[in-house]
Amino acid sequence: MAEHPRLKAIPGGLDEAGVVRPAVRPAPVREPLWREALGGQLRSLRLERGEKLTETAGRAGISPQYLSEVERGRKEPSSEMIAALAGALGTSLGSLTRQVAEDLLRARPAPARHPAISPLAISPVLLAA
């Protein structure tokens, strides 16, 4: 049976008992944190070199456990630690930082826009009124 062209389905609708179901909305895409992107990039560099955690950690002067936590995005290392890890992996701090920033830009979700609100409708004059 064809639907009427002007009728639209209600999100969620009714279940078999006639009770309104809540609309299922997709979970918002979370932008990755800096430490998560950094950890992923460090792990990629280490694996490209075919190294174990112990080898890279030893050259950087940190424990393999700490390096593992950094690679998993659980710890936020200091700038000195990031520089030591970059050096241990044969790259520069600038190159590592640029690659992490590029990864974050690629992973960034598109900004949500409300179709009924134009950017011009939100202005300091309107908000202050």
N, CA, C and O atoms as a printed pandas DataFrame, in Angstrom:
     atom_number atom_name residue_name chain_id  residue_number  x_coord  y_coord  z_coord
0              1         N          MET        A               1    0.846   -1.171    0.000
1              2        CA          MET        A               1    0.000    0.000    0.000
2              3         C          MET        A               1    0.897    1.241    0.000
3              4         O          MET        A               1    1.807    1.345    0.822
4              5         N          ALA        A               2    0.650    2.165   -0.899
5              6        CA          ALA        A               2    1.475    3.363   -1.025
6              7         C          ALA        A               2    1.098    4.382    0.040
7              8         O          ALA        A               2   -0.069    4.531    0.403
8              9         N          GLU        A               3    2.127    5.085    0.534
9             10        CA          GLU        A               3    1.879    6.132    1.519
10            11         C          GLU        A               3    1.406    7.398    0.813
11            12         O          GLU        A               3    1.726    7.641   -0.351
12            13         N          HIS        A               4    0.651    8.183    1.535
13            14        CA          HIS        A               4    0.204    9.460    1.010
14            15         C          HIS        A               4    1.430   10.356    0.859
15            16         O          HIS        A               4    2.266   10.380    1.763
16            17         N          PRO        A               5    1.574   11.096   -0.245
17            18        CA          PRO        A               5    2.789   11.878   -0.475
18            19         C          PRO        A               5    3.043   12.971    0.562
19            20         O          PRO        A               5    4.192   13.371    0.749
20            21         N          ARG        A               6    2.017   13.461    1.235
21            22        CA          ARG        A               6    2.228   14.533    2.218
22            23         C          ARG        A               6    2.403   14.001    3.629
23            24         O          ARG        A               6    2.722   14.776    4.531
24            25         N          LEU        A               7    2.209   12.724    3.853
25            26        CA          LEU        A               7    2.343   12.159    5.190
26            27         C          LEU        A               7    3.770   11.683    5.401
27            28         O          LEU        A               7    4.387   11.103    4.508
28            29         N          LYS        A               8    4.271   11.932    6.566
29            30        CA          LYS        A               8    5.622   11.520    6.919
30            31         C          LYS        A               8    5.558   10.595    8.122
31            32         O          LYS        A               8    4.677   10.730    8.971
32            33         N          ALA        A               9    6.493    9.654    8.194
33            34        CA          ALA        A               9    6.562    8.756    9.336
34            35         C          ALA        A               9    7.050    9.534   10.557
35            36         O          ALA        A               9    7.888   10.428   10.435
36            37         N          ILE        A              10    6.536    9.199   11.711
37            38        CA          ILE        A              10    6.959    9.815   12.960
38            39         C          ILE        A              10    8.179    9.054   13.462
39            40         O          ILE        A              10    8.127    7.832   13.598
40            41         N          PRO        A              11    9.296    9.765   13.744
41            42        CA          PRO        A              11   10.459    9.063   14.265
42            43         C          PRO        A              11   10.096    8.290   15.527
43            44         O          PRO        A              11    9.470    8.826   16.442
44            45         N          GLY        A              12   10.491    7.048   15.561
45            46        CA          GLY        A              12   10.166    6.213   16.704
46            47         C          GLY        A              12    8.871    5.469   16.464
47            48         O          GLY        A              12    8.837    4.243   16.562
48            49         N          GLY        A              13    7.811    6.182   16.155
49            50        CA          GLY        A              13    6.518    5.569   15.859
50            51         C          GLY        A              13    5.917    4.860   17.056
51            52         O          GLY        A              13    6.250    5.163   18.202
52            53         N          LEU        A              14    5.028    3.913   16.784
53            54        CA          LEU        A              14    4.360    3.141   17.824
54            55         C          LEU        A              14    4.851    1.698   17.784
55            56         O          LEU        A              14    5.142    1.160   16.716
56            57         N          ASP        A              15    4.939    1.084   18.949
57            58        CA          ASP        A              15    5.292   -0.334   18.963
58            59         C          ASP        A              15    4.027   -1.166   18.779
59            60         O          ASP        A              15    2.952   -0.621   18.529
60            61         N          GLU        A              16    4.158   -2.499   18.905
61            62        CA          GLU        A              16    3.016   -3.389   18.662
62            63         C          GLU        A              16    1.854   -3.136   19.615
63            64         O          GLU        A              16    0.701   -3.383   19.263
64            65         N          ALA        A              17    2.145   -2.645   20.821
65            66        CA          ALA        A              17    1.106   -2.389   21.817
66            67         C          ALA        A              17    0.510   -0.984   21.683
67            68         O          ALA        A              17   -0.353   -0.602   22.473
68            69         N          GLY        A              18    0.960   -0.216   20.695
69            70        CA          GLY        A              18    0.438    1.126   20.505
70            71         C          GLY        A              18    1.109    2.179   21.371
71            72         O          GLY        A              18    0.623    3.306   21.467
72            73         N          VAL        A              19    2.233    1.817   22.009
73            74        CA          VAL        A              19    2.964    2.756   22.860
74            75         C          VAL        A              19    3.999    3.479   22.003
75            76         O          VAL        A              19    4.671    2.867   21.172
76            77         N          VAL        A              20    4.118    4.788   22.216
77            78        CA          VAL        A              20    5.069    5.581   21.438
78            79         C          VAL        A              20    6.486    5.169   21.792
79            80         O          VAL        A              20    6.866    5.137   22.963
80            81         N          ARG        A              21    7.267    4.852   20.752
81            82        CA          ARG        A              21    8.692    4.527   20.925
82            83         C          ARG        A              21    9.494    5.816   20.808
83            84         O          ARG        A              21    9.171    6.674   19.986
84            85         N          PRO        A              22   10.528    5.958   21.615
85            86        CA          PRO        A              22   11.377    7.146   21.451
86            87         C          PRO        A              22   12.154    7.047   20.143
87            88         O          PRO        A              22   12.525    5.958   19.705
88            89         N          ALA        A              23   12.391    8.190   19.533
89            90        CA          ALA        A              23   13.173    8.220   18.304
90            91         C          ALA        A              23   14.611    7.825   18.621
91            92         O          ALA        A              23   15.188    8.284   19.607
92            93         N          VAL        A              24   15.169    6.990   17.795
93            94        CA          VAL        A              24   16.560    6.565   17.983
94            95         C          VAL        A              24   17.436    7.528   17.213
95            96         O          VAL        A              24   17.317    7.661   15.995
96            97         N          ARG        A              25   18.307    8.190   17.927
97            98        CA          ARG        A              25   19.220    9.136   17.296
98            99         C          ARG        A              25   20.620    8.546   17.318
99           100         O          ARG        A              25   21.031    7.938   18.307
100          101         N          PRO        A              26   21.343    8.725   16.237
101          102        CA          PRO        A              26   22.711    8.216   16.239
102          103         C          PRO        A              26   23.553    8.961   17.267
103          104         O          PRO        A              26   23.375   10.158   17.491
104          105         N          ALA        A              27   24.459    8.236   17.877
105          106        CA          ALA        A              27   25.351    8.862   18.853
106          107         C          ALA        A              27   26.217    9.895   18.139
107          108         O          ALA        A              27   26.694    9.643   17.033
108          109         N          PRO        A              28   26.424   11.058   18.761
109          110        CA          PRO        A              28   27.262   12.067   18.116
110          111         C          PRO        A              28   28.694   11.553   17.976
111          112         O          PRO        A              28   29.202   10.837   18.838
112          113         N          VAL        A              29   29.325   11.932   16.878
113          114        CA          VAL        A              29   30.700   11.525   16.644
114          115         C          VAL        A              29   31.598   12.389   17.512
115          116         O          VAL        A              29   31.562   13.618   17.439
116          117         N          ARG        A              30   32.394   11.738   18.325
117          118        CA          ARG        A              30   33.280   12.455   19.233
118          119         C          ARG        A              30   34.598   12.733   18.534
119          120         O          ARG        A              30   35.205   11.841   17.941
120          121         N          GLU        A              31   35.031   13.979   18.611
121          122        CA          GLU        A              31   36.336   14.339   18.058
122          123         C          GLU        A              31   37.416   13.726   18.937
123          124         O          GLU        A              31   37.341   13.818   20.162
124          125         N          PRO        A              32   38.432   13.096   18.321
125          126        CA          PRO        A              32   39.484   12.489   19.141
126          127         C          PRO        A              32   40.262   13.550   19.916
127          128         O          PRO        A              32   40.398   14.690   19.474
128          129         N          LEU        A              33   40.762   13.153   21.065
129          130        CA          LEU        A              33   41.605   14.040   21.866
130          131         C          LEU        A              33   43.014   14.062   21.298
131          132         O          LEU        A              33   43.420   13.148   20.579
132          133         N          TRP        A              34   43.759   15.120   21.628
133          134        CA          TRP        A              34   45.153   15.243   21.178
134          135         C          TRP        A              34   45.959   14.024   21.608
135          136         O          TRP        A              34   46.705   13.463   20.806
136          137         N          ARG        A              35   45.818   13.612   22.857
137          138        CA          ARG        A              35   46.630   12.497   23.356
138          139         C          ARG        A              35   46.305   11.196   22.629
139          140         O          ARG        A              35   47.180   10.345   22.470
140          141         N          GLU        A              36   45.061   11.030   22.189
141          142        CA          GLU        A              36   44.688    9.823   21.444
142          143         C          GLU        A              36   45.311    9.834   20.045
143          144         O          GLU        A              36   45.829    8.817   19.583
144          145         N          ALA        A              37   45.258   10.985   19.379
145          146        CA          ALA        A              37   45.853   11.105   18.046
146          147         C          ALA        A              37   47.373   10.978   18.124
147          148         O          ALA        A              37   47.991   10.333   17.276
148          149         N          LEU        A              38   47.970   11.592   19.140
149          150        CA          LEU        A              38   49.410   11.488   19.332
150          151         C          LEU        A              38   49.808   10.039   19.560
151          152         O          LEU        A              38   50.755    9.548   18.946
152          153         N          GLY        A              39   49.094    9.360   20.431
153          154        CA          GLY        A              39   49.408    7.959   20.720
154          155         C          GLY        A              39   49.311    7.086   19.488
155          156         O          GLY        A              39   50.160    6.222   19.265
156          157         N          GLY        A              40   48.279    7.306   18.686
157          158        CA          GLY        A              40   48.133    6.530   17.458
158          159         C          GLY        A              40   49.276    6.773   16.488
159          160         O          GLY        A              40   49.761    5.844   15.841
160          161         N          GLN        A              41   49.704    8.019   16.390
161          162        CA          GLN        A              41   50.809    8.349   15.495
162          163         C          GLN        A              41   52.124    7.754   16.001
163          164         O          GLN        A              41   52.919    7.246   15.210
164          165         N          LEU        A              42   52.354    7.814   17.303
165          166        CA          LEU        A              42   53.570    7.217   17.869
166          167         C          LEU        A              42   53.598    5.710   17.625
167          168         O          LEU        A              42   54.632    5.157   17.248
168          169         N          ARG        A              43   52.468    5.052   17.837
169          170        CA          ARG        A              43   52.403    3.605   17.607
170          171         C          ARG        A              43   52.662    3.281   16.134
171          172         O          ARG        A              43   53.381    2.332   15.822
172          173         N          SER        A              44   52.073    4.070   15.228
173          174        CA          SER        A              44   52.299    3.838   13.797
174          175         C          SER        A              44   53.771    3.962   13.435
175          176         O          SER        A              44   54.317    3.133   12.708
176          177         N          LEU        A              45   54.407    5.010   13.953
177          178        CA          LEU        A              45   55.833    5.201   13.674
178          179         C          LEU        A              45   56.662    4.039   14.227
179          180         O          LEU        A              45   57.577    3.553   13.563
180          181         N          ARG        A              46   56.342    3.602   15.432
181          182        CA          ARG        A              46   57.093    2.495   16.046
182          183         C          ARG        A              46   56.913    1.213   15.251
183          184         O          ARG        A              46   57.881    0.492   15.012
184          185         N          LEU        A              47   55.691    0.923   14.842
185          186        CA          LEU        A              47   55.428   -0.299   14.092
186          187         C          LEU        A              47   56.048   -0.249   12.693
187          188         O          LEU        A              47   56.500   -1.275   12.185
188          189         N          GLU        A              48   56.074    0.933   12.065
189          190        CA          GLU        A              48   56.735    1.083   10.760
190          191         C          GLU        A              48   58.210    0.717   10.860
191          192         O          GLU        A              48   58.791    0.181    9.917
192          193         N          ARG        A              49   58.804    1.008   11.998
193          194        CA          ARG        A              49   60.213    0.698   12.218
194          195         C          ARG        A              49   60.411   -0.753   12.666
195          196         O          ARG        A              49   61.542   -1.227   12.774
196          197         N          GLY        A              50   59.307   -1.449   12.925
197          198        CA          GLY        A              50   59.388   -2.840   13.353
198          199         C          GLY        A              50   59.966   -2.996   14.754
199          200         O          GLY        A              50   60.639   -3.986   15.043
200          201         N          GLU        A              51   59.711   -2.040   15.609
201          202        CA          GLU        A              51   60.278   -2.052   16.958
202          203         C          GLU        A              51   59.275   -2.503   17.996
203          204         O          GLU        A              51   58.063   -2.367   17.829
204          205         N          LYS        A              52   59.822   -3.048   19.079
205          206        CA          LYS        A              52   59.014   -3.393   20.244
206          207         C          LYS        A              52   58.955   -2.180   21.169
207          208         O          LYS        A              52   59.770   -1.262   21.077
208          209         N          LEU        A              53   57.973   -2.204   22.055
209          210        CA          LEU        A              53   57.842   -1.117   23.041
210          211         C          LEU        A              53   59.145   -0.908   23.810
211          212         O          LEU        A              53   59.569    0.226   24.034
212          213         N          THR        A              54   59.765   -1.997   24.205
213          214        CA          THR        A              54   60.980   -1.889   25.033
214          215         C          THR        A              54   62.116   -1.182   24.303
215          216         O          THR        A              54   62.886   -0.445   24.920
216          217         N          GLU        A              55   62.226   -1.400   22.999
217          218        CA          GLU        A              55   63.309   -0.770   22.240
218          219         C          GLU        A              55   63.106    0.748   22.153
219          220         O          GLU        A              55   64.017    1.523   22.445
220          221         N          THR        A              56   61.915    1.152   21.753
221          222        CA          THR        A              56   61.640    2.589   21.623
222          223         C          THR        A              56   61.672    3.275   22.981
223          224         O          THR        A              56   62.244    4.357   23.120
224          225         N          ALA        A              57   61.060    2.651   23.982
225          226        CA          ALA        A              57   61.030    3.242   25.323
226          227         C          ALA        A              57   62.444    3.402   25.876
227          228         O          ALA        A              57   62.757    4.409   26.510
228          229         N          GLY        A              58   63.280    2.423   25.640
229          230        CA          GLY        A              58   64.665    2.496   26.126
230          231         C          GLY        A              58   65.405    3.688   25.552
231          232         O          GLY        A              58   66.091    4.402   26.284
232          233         N          ARG        A              59   65.276    3.915   24.242
233          234        CA          ARG        A              59   65.952    5.056   23.614
234          235         C          ARG        A              59   65.372    6.383   24.092
235          236         O          ARG        A              59   66.095    7.375   24.179
236          237         N          ALA        A              60   64.066    6.415   24.406
237          238        CA          ALA        A              60   63.433    7.662   24.854
238          239         C          ALA        A              60   63.648    7.905   26.345
239          240         O          ALA        A              60   63.383    9.001   26.839
240          241         N          GLY        A              61   64.127    6.890   27.063
241          242        CA          GLY        A              61   64.364    7.056   28.496
242          243         C          GLY        A              61   63.112    6.935   29.344
243          244         O          GLY        A              61   63.018    7.550   30.406
244          245         N          ILE        A              62   62.144    6.141   28.881
245          246        CA          ILE        A              62   60.915    5.933   29.651
246          247         C          ILE        A              62   60.649    4.433   29.775
247          248         O          ILE        A              62   61.305    3.624   29.118
248          249         N          SER        A              63   59.703    4.078   30.603
249          250        CA          SER        A              63   59.375    2.662   30.765
250          251         C          SER        A              63   58.475    2.203   29.618
251          252         O          SER        A              63   57.718    3.002   29.067
252          253         N          PRO        A              64   58.554    0.919   29.255
253          254        CA          PRO        A              64   57.656    0.397   28.216
254          255         C          PRO        A              64   56.178    0.532   28.617
255          256         O          PRO        A              64   55.316    0.742   27.765
256          257         N          GLN        A              65   55.899    0.410   29.908
257          258        CA          GLN        A              65   54.515    0.541   30.374
258          259         C          GLN        A              65   53.989    1.954   30.115
259          260         O          GLN        A              65   52.852    2.134   29.679
260          261         N          TYR        A              66   54.828    2.944   30.386
261          262        CA          TYR        A              66   54.407    4.331   30.161
262          263         C          TYR        A              66   54.197    4.580   28.667
263          264         O          TYR        A              66   53.216    5.212   28.275
264          265         N          LEU        A              67   55.117    4.085   27.833
265          266        CA          LEU        A              67   54.964    4.249   26.392
266          267         C          LEU        A              67   53.675    3.585   25.912
267          268         O          LEU        A              67   52.976    4.131   25.059
268          269         N          SER        A              68   53.363    2.421   26.453
269          270        CA          SER        A              68   52.124    1.737   26.081
270          271         C          SER        A              68   50.906    2.599   26.412
271          272         O          SER        A              68   49.976    2.706   25.613
272          273         N          GLU        A              69   50.922    3.210   27.593
273          274        CA          GLU        A              69   49.792    4.068   27.986
274          275         C          GLU        A              69   49.697    5.311   27.107
275          276         O          GLU        A              69   48.598    5.766   26.791
276          277         N          VAL        A              70   50.846    5.862   26.713
277          278        CA          VAL        A              70   50.845    7.020   25.821
278          279         C          VAL        A              70   50.272    6.615   24.462
279          280         O          VAL        A              70   49.443    7.330   23.898
280          281         N          GLU        A              71   50.710    5.475   23.939
281          282        CA          GLU        A              71   50.226    5.018   22.636
282          283         C          GLU        A              71   48.722    4.738   22.646
283          284         O          GLU        A              71   48.058    4.916   21.625
284          285         N          ARG        A              72   48.190    4.310   23.763
285          286        CA          ARG        A              72   46.755    4.036   23.869
286          287         C          ARG        A              72   45.940    5.284   24.194
287          288         O          ARG        A              72   44.718    5.208   24.318
288          289         N          GLY        A              73   46.606    6.437   24.335
289          290        CA          GLY        A              73   45.898    7.686   24.614
290          291         C          GLY        A              73   45.454    7.813   26.053
291          292         O          GLY        A              73   44.562    8.605   26.354
292          293         N          ARG        A              74   46.060    7.046   26.953
293          294        CA          ARG        A              74   45.681    7.081   28.370
294          295         C          ARG        A              74   46.467    8.130   29.159
295          296         O          ARG        A              74   45.982    8.645   30.166
296          297         N          LYS        A              75   47.673    8.443   28.700
297          298        CA          LYS        A              75   48.518    9.434   29.379
298          299         C          LYS        A              75   48.794   10.590   28.441
299          300         O          LYS        A              75   48.900   10.413   27.228
300          301         N          GLU        A              76   48.907   11.770   29.016
301          302        CA          GLU        A              76   49.229   12.974   28.253
302          303         C          GLU        A              76   50.671   13.351   28.586
303          304         O          GLU        A              76   50.927   13.948   29.632
304          305         N          PRO        A              77   51.617   13.006   27.703
305          306        CA          PRO        A              77   53.028   13.259   28.007
306          307         C          PRO        A              77   53.380   14.739   27.922
307          308         O          PRO        A              77   52.715   15.515   27.235
308          309         N          SER        A              78   54.438   15.111   28.635
309          310        CA          SER        A              78   54.937   16.486   28.594
310          311         C          SER        A              78   55.576   16.752   27.230
311          312         O          SER        A              78   55.841   15.822   26.468
312          313         N          SER        A              79   55.819   18.015   26.935
313          314        CA          SER        A              79   56.452   18.367   25.659
314          315         C          SER        A              79   57.857   17.774   25.578
315          316         O          SER        A              79   58.302   17.383   24.499
316          317         N          GLU        A              80   58.556   17.704   26.705
317          318        CA          GLU        A              80   59.890   17.097   26.723
318          319         C          GLU        A              80   59.815   15.611   26.390
319          320         O          GLU        A              80   60.670   15.088   25.675
320          321         N          MET        A              81   58.800   14.939   26.904
321          322        CA          MET        A              81   58.620   13.510   26.646
322          323         C          MET        A              81   58.256   13.277   25.181
323          324         O          MET        A              81   58.741   12.329   24.563
324          325         N          ILE        A              82   57.408   14.134   24.630
325          326        CA          ILE        A              82   57.031   13.998   23.216
326          327         C          ILE        A              82   58.261   14.193   22.338
327          328         O          ILE        A              82   58.450   13.460   21.367
328          329         N          ALA        A              83   59.100   15.174   22.668
329          330        CA          ALA        A              83   60.324   15.406   21.902
330          331         C          ALA        A              83   61.255   14.194   22.004
331          332         O          ALA        A              83   61.868   13.800   21.011
332          333         N          ALA        A              84   61.363   13.607   23.188
333          334        CA          ALA        A              84   62.217   12.429   23.360
334          335         C          ALA        A              84   61.680   11.250   22.541
335          336         O          ALA        A              84   62.457   10.513   21.934
336          337         N          LEU        A              85   60.382   11.074   22.523
337          338        CA          LEU        A              85   59.789    9.990   21.739
338          339         C          LEU        A              85   59.963   10.232   20.237
339          340         O          LEU        A              85   60.247    9.303   19.481
340          341         N          ALA        A              86   59.789   11.485   19.814
341          342        CA          ALA        A              86   59.995   11.807   18.397
342          343         C          ALA        A              86   61.430   11.463   17.999
343          344         O          ALA        A              86   61.657   10.833   16.967
344          345         N          GLY        A              87   62.399   11.879   18.821
345          346        CA          GLY        A              87   63.798   11.576   18.528
346          347         C          GLY        A              87   64.076   10.074   18.513
347          348         O          GLY        A              87   64.815    9.584   17.660
348          349         N          ALA        A              88   63.489    9.358   19.445
349          350        CA          ALA        A              88   63.682    7.907   19.516
350          351         C          ALA        A              88   63.094    7.210   18.290
351          352         O          ALA        A              88   63.534    6.121   17.922
352          353         N          LEU        A              89   62.109    7.831   17.665
353          354        CA          LEU        A              89   61.475    7.247   16.479
354          355         C          LEU        A              89   62.018    7.831   15.174
355          356         O          LEU        A              89   61.480    7.569   14.098
356          357         N          GLY        A              90   63.082    8.620   15.275
357          358        CA          GLY        A              90   63.752    9.129   14.083
358          359         C          GLY        A              90   63.014   10.233   13.363
359          360         O          GLY        A              90   63.162   10.387   12.151
360          361         N          THR        A              91   62.227   10.998   14.079
361          362        CA          THR        A              91   61.523   12.123   13.460
362          363         C          THR        A              91   61.730   13.357   14.336
363          364         O          THR        A              91   62.306   13.274   15.421
364          365         N          SER        A              92   61.261   14.482   13.855
365          366        CA          SER        A              92   61.391   15.711   14.636
366          367         C          SER        A              92   60.077   15.999   15.357
367          368         O          SER        A              92   59.025   15.467   15.002
368          369         N          LEU        A              93   60.157   16.831   16.352
369          370        CA          LEU        A              93   58.964   17.244   17.083
370          371         C          LEU        A              93   57.989   17.959   16.145
371          372         O          LEU        A              93   56.780   17.745   16.225
372          373         N          GLY        A              94   58.509   18.798   15.268
373          374        CA          GLY        A              94   57.657   19.516   14.319
374          375         C          GLY        A              94   56.934   18.575   13.365
375          376         O          GLY        A              94   55.739   18.739   13.121
376          377         N          SER        A              95   57.647   17.592   12.823
377          378        CA          SER        A              95   57.027   16.628   11.901
378          379         C          SER        A              95   55.968   15.803   12.607
379          380         O          SER        A              95   54.890   15.568   12.061
380          381         N          LEU        A              96   56.270   15.366   13.815
381          382        CA          LEU        A              96   55.311   14.578   14.585
382          383         C          LEU        A              96   54.064   15.411   14.884
383          384         O          LEU        A              96   52.941   14.932   14.726
384          385         N          THR        A              97   54.263   16.649   15.311
385          386        CA          THR        A              97   53.146   17.536   15.634
386          387         C          THR        A              97   52.287   17.803   14.405
387          388         O          THR        A              97   51.059   17.786   14.485
388          389         N          ARG        A              98   52.937   18.051   13.264
389          390        CA          ARG        A              98   52.190   18.303   12.029
390          391         C          ARG        A              98   51.350   17.077   11.653
391          392         O          ARG        A              98   50.191   17.225   11.265
392          393         N          GLN        A              99   51.917   15.875   11.761
393          394        CA          GLN        A              99   51.175   14.671   11.395
394          395         C          GLN        A              99   49.986   14.449   12.325
395          396         O          GLN        A              99   48.908   14.060   11.873
396          397         N          VAL        A             100   50.175   14.693   13.618
397          398        CA          VAL        A             100   49.065   14.548   14.570
398          399         C          VAL        A             100   47.964   15.560   14.248
399          400         O          VAL        A             100   46.780   15.223   14.274
400          401         N          ALA        A             101   48.359   16.804   13.944
401          402        CA          ALA        A             101   47.369   17.829   13.602
402          403         C          ALA        A             101   46.607   17.447   12.336
403          404         O          ALA        A             101   45.394   17.643   12.268
404          405         N          GLU        A             102   47.294   16.908   11.338
405          406        CA          GLU        A             102   46.622   16.472   10.106
406          407         C          GLU        A             102   45.658   15.327   10.390
407          408         O          GLU        A             102   44.559   15.286    9.837
408          409         N          ASP        A             103   46.065   14.398   11.250
409          410        CA          ASP        A             103   45.175   13.294   11.624
410          411         C          ASP        A             103   43.913   13.826   12.307
411          412         O          ASP        A             103   42.809   13.356   12.033
412          413         N          LEU        A             104   44.080   14.798   13.187
413          414        CA          LEU        A             104   42.932   15.378   13.887
414          415         C          LEU        A             104   42.002   16.105   12.918
415          416         O          LEU        A             104   40.781   16.022   13.051
416          417         N          LEU        A             105   42.564   16.809   11.957
417          418        CA          LEU        A             105   41.734   17.517   10.984
418          419         C          LEU        A             105   40.945   16.546   10.110
419          420         O          LEU        A             105   39.794   16.812    9.762
420          421         N          ARG        A             106   41.566   15.416    9.755
421          422        CA          ARG        A             106   40.853   14.412    8.956
422          423         C          ARG        A             106   39.744   13.743    9.755
423          424         O          ARG        A             106   38.710   13.380    9.194
424          425         N          ALA        A             107   39.947   13.576   11.051
425          426        CA          ALA        A             107   38.979   12.872   11.893
426          427         C          ALA        A             107   37.883   13.777   12.426
427          428         O          ALA        A             107   36.921   13.292   13.020
428          429         N          ARG        A             108   38.007   15.082   12.227
429          430        CA          ARG        A             108   37.055   16.035   12.795
430          431         C          ARG        A             108   35.681   15.845   12.180
431          432         O          ARG        A             108   35.542   15.836   10.957
432          433         N          PRO        A             109   34.649   15.690   13.030
433          434        CA          PRO        A             109   33.292   15.584   12.485
434          435         C          PRO        A             109   32.839   16.923   11.923
435          436         O          PRO        A             109   33.281   17.984   12.362
436          437         N          ALA        A             110   31.956   16.849   10.951
437          438        CA          ALA        A             110   31.417   18.075   10.365
438          439         C          ALA        A             110   30.618   18.816   11.421
439          440         O          ALA        A             110   29.895   18.190   12.196
440          441         N          PRO        A             111   30.733   20.141   11.469
441          442        CA          PRO        A             111   29.962   20.894   12.465
442          443         C          PRO        A             111   28.473   20.749   12.198
443          444         O          PRO        A             111   28.024   20.779   11.052
444          445         N          ALA        A             112   27.724   20.594   13.267
445          446        CA          ALA        A             112   26.269   20.466   13.148
446          447         C          ALA        A             112   25.681   21.831   12.840
447          448         O          ALA        A             112   26.034   22.827   13.472
448          449         N          ARG        A             113   24.803   21.871   11.889
449          450        CA          ARG        A             113   24.137   23.122   11.533
450          451         C          ARG        A             113   22.653   22.906   11.645
451          452         O          ARG        A             113   22.125   21.890   11.193
452          453         N          HIS        A             114   21.992   23.846   12.237
453          454        CA          HIS        A             114   20.544   23.779   12.350
454          455         C          HIS        A             114   19.978   24.481   11.125
455          456         O          HIS        A             114   20.257   25.661   10.912
456          457         N          PRO        A             115   19.182   23.774   10.307
457          458        CA          PRO        A             115   18.716   24.381    9.060
458          459         C          PRO        A             115   17.815   25.588    9.246
459          460         O          PRO        A             115   17.734   26.427    8.348
460          461         N          ALA        A             116   17.134   25.706   10.384
461          462        CA          ALA        A             116   16.201   26.809   10.565
462          463         C          ALA        A             116   16.881   28.085   11.063
463          464         O          ALA        A             116   16.268   29.153   11.065
464          465         N          ILE        A             117   18.127   27.980   11.479
465          466        CA          ILE        A             117   18.821   29.149   12.023
466          467         C          ILE        A             117   19.930   29.552   11.068
467          468         O          ILE        A             117   20.852   28.778   10.808
468          469         N          SER        A             118   19.835   30.743   10.561
469          470        CA          SER        A             118   20.893   31.234    9.692
470          471         C          SER        A             118   21.992   31.827   10.568
471          472         O          SER        A             118   21.712   32.338   11.652
472          473         N          PRO        A             119   23.253   31.762   10.103
473          474        CA          PRO        A             119   24.342   32.354   10.892
474          475         C          PRO        A             119   24.122   33.833   11.164
475          476         O          PRO        A             119   24.607   34.361   12.165
476          477         N          LEU        A             120   23.390   34.508   10.276
477          478        CA          LEU        A             120   23.132   35.939   10.482
478          479         C          LEU        A             120   22.121   36.189   11.595
479          480         O          LEU        A             120   22.078   37.279   12.164
480          481         N          ALA        A             121   21.303   35.174   11.907
481          482        CA          ALA        A             121   20.289   35.341   12.938
482          483         C          ALA        A             121   20.900   35.358   14.333
483          484         O          ALA        A             121   20.274   35.829   15.282
484          485         N          ILE        A             122   22.116   34.848   14.457
485          486        CA          ILE        A             122   22.774   34.830   15.762
486          487         C          ILE        A             122   23.832   35.923   15.742
487          488         O          ILE        A             122   24.899   35.768   15.148
488          489         N          SER        A             123   23.523   36.997   16.383
489          490        CA          SER        A             123   24.476   38.115   16.427
490          491         C          SER        A             123   24.464   38.678   17.835
491          492         O          SER        A             123   23.514   38.459   18.587
492          493         N          PRO        A             124   25.523   39.410   18.201
493          494        CA          PRO        A             124   25.550   39.996   19.540
494          495         C          PRO        A             124   24.359   40.896   19.802
495          496         O          PRO        A             124   23.892   40.989   20.938
496          497         N          VAL        A             125   23.859   41.561   18.769
497          498        CA          VAL        A             125   22.731   42.465   18.955
498          499         C          VAL        A             125   21.477   41.663   19.319
499          500         O          VAL        A             125   20.727   42.042   20.218
500          501         N          LEU        A             126   21.261   40.559   18.615
501          502        CA          LEU        A             126   20.085   39.746   18.895
502          503         C          LEU        A             126   20.211   39.042   20.244
503          504         O          LEU        A             126   19.225   38.913   20.970
504          505         N          LEU        A             127   21.401   38.594   20.580
505          506        CA          LEU        A             127   21.581   37.881   21.841
506          507         C          LEU        A             127   21.473   38.821   23.038
507          508         O          LEU        A             127   21.042   38.404   24.114
508          509         N          ALA        A             128   21.859   40.082   22.862
509          510        CA          ALA        A             128   21.823   41.026   23.955
510          511         C          ALA        A             128   20.440   41.632   24.153
511          512         O          ALA        A             128   20.170   42.210   25.206
512          513         N          ALA        A             129   19.578   41.514   23.183
513          514        CA          ALA        A             129   18.269   42.150   23.245
514          515         C          ALA        A             129   17.348   41.512   24.261
515          516         O          ALA        A             129   16.208   41.948   24.421
